[in-house]
Amino acid sequence: MTSTTAAARESLPMQAQYDLLRRYVEVRTQTLKLAEPLSPEDQMVQSMPEASPTKWHLAHTTWFFETFILASHMRDYVPFDASYKFLFNSYYKQLGRHPDRAIRSVFSRPELYEILRYRNHVDSCMQKLFEDEVPAELLQMLELGLNHEQQHQELIVTDIKHAFWTNPLRPNYQPAQIKAFDSLIEPLSWIAFEEDVHEVGHDGYSFAFDNELPRHRTYIKSFRLASRLVTNAEYLEFMDDGGYMRPELWLSDAWDHINANGWTAPLYWEHEDDAWYVFTSRGRLPLNPNEPVCHVSFYEADAYARWAGARLPTEFEWEVAASTVKIRGNLLENEAFHPCPAHADTNLQQIFGDVWEWTASPYVAYPGYRPSAGPVGEYNGKFMCNQMVLRGGSCATPASHLRATYRNFFPPQARWQFSGIRLADDNT
Ligand SMILES: [Fe+2]
């Protein structure tokens, strides 16, 4: 589950436990802040099976702490409502049955008011439990629960964006103004990396998900990585060159998928009166040519890279490059909830934030990977099939949630996350 070593945890002073508890309050408050602009009706909408209602996210993140910490470790803990154990279980089969994820929008009961009371109940019990020193395993579970909730914070933003896109009225999630951006960006350049045997994966001295472990060595041939993300203007060139109509550019599954679904542009793009518009968290805006292209699937990212005479980076090429870059950028705390044009402040721009970057790597276990024992072992490992790895975080990812070794994963056709493209190339 987490990588923090037992030895390191044994010497953890109470101050560190209090710090973690303070972080608990911050994370839980941030989740409520994201739900603040939404009415109870908004918080019930589920516009597709892959997305969940905000209300469900509020309840399920609470369920995680209740199930994996309070129910098993707090003496005399009384559940807020016994039916929630089933109702807000997402996919943990070892805990018993759970509702089909496609019907989460029918949960008009419990009402939002009850879910907020549920959150308060669990929060006060958590405060009580962590007042006194607890075993190291419990702190690890707390850290996992916080990171789990941060993952759902990002999903709140992306799921409500899709819900509002589906609503014919196209409401705004956030107020309409957007932060000013520079209108000019640097031409794309290439950063070269020499061949070598590199250490990849997490070193185990702080929190990481189990799928980032174990750290291991891997050979990487010399390669080049693009200095910034692919822009809307560059993606439009691909479209204008018949990108979506040329089978030679697409993988077989991809070609079938774009034709079966009538895809001719990224998600949220609309063409009207000879101009392109894009639906954002702040309503519909004219397409900014300098912003990174966003809401593309792996299929589209791969086809674009082929058209551009390049390829997508492997997840390890990306990690080696990112390990030299500070974690900063257009992240959740910026409250833009939309990718911004690149700033030429570093050689490698936009590595963290803006959009998750599709890699050429399938989501599989690292050599020696072992999922945690028990139900929580279902967190990551059982999804290691038919998904691709994305790296770097997005404009909806909290800064404290990210690291260079972080592996996100989605099916190749998914595009409702803030996902985009960075090119790579062989350095021959
Ligand atoms: Fe979850």
PDB file of N, CA, C and O and ligand atoms in Angstrom, residues 60 90 148 152, ligand 1:
ATOM      1  N   HIS A  60     -18.088   8.628  -0.537  1.00  0.00           N
ATOM      2  CA  HIS A  60     -17.155   7.501  -0.704  1.00  0.00           C
ATOM      3  C   HIS A  60     -15.796   7.788  -0.053  1.00  0.00           C
ATOM      4  O   HIS A  60     -15.190   6.887   0.544  1.00  0.00           O
ATOM      5  N   SER A  90     -16.861   1.260  -3.513  1.00  0.00           N
ATOM      6  CA  SER A  90     -16.709   1.472  -4.962  1.00  0.00           C
ATOM      7  C   SER A  90     -16.480   0.160  -5.698  1.00  0.00           C
ATOM      8  O   SER A  90     -17.231  -0.206  -6.597  1.00  0.00           O
ATOM      9  N   HIS A 148      -6.059   9.170  -1.324  1.00  0.00           N
ATOM     10  CA  HIS A 148      -7.265   8.689  -1.991  1.00  0.00           C
ATOM     11  C   HIS A 148      -8.255   9.843  -2.168  1.00  0.00           C
ATOM     12  O   HIS A 148      -8.824  10.051  -3.241  1.00  0.00           O
ATOM     13  N   HIS A 152      -9.919  11.779  -5.571  1.00  0.00           N
ATOM     14  CA  HIS A 152     -11.336  12.063  -5.815  1.00  0.00           C
ATOM     15  C   HIS A 152     -11.597  13.558  -5.976  1.00  0.00           C
ATOM     16  O   HIS A 152     -12.574  13.944  -6.619  1.00  0.00           O
TER      17      HIS A 152
HETATM   18 FE    FE B   1     -12.055   5.639  -4.387  1.00  0.00          FE
END
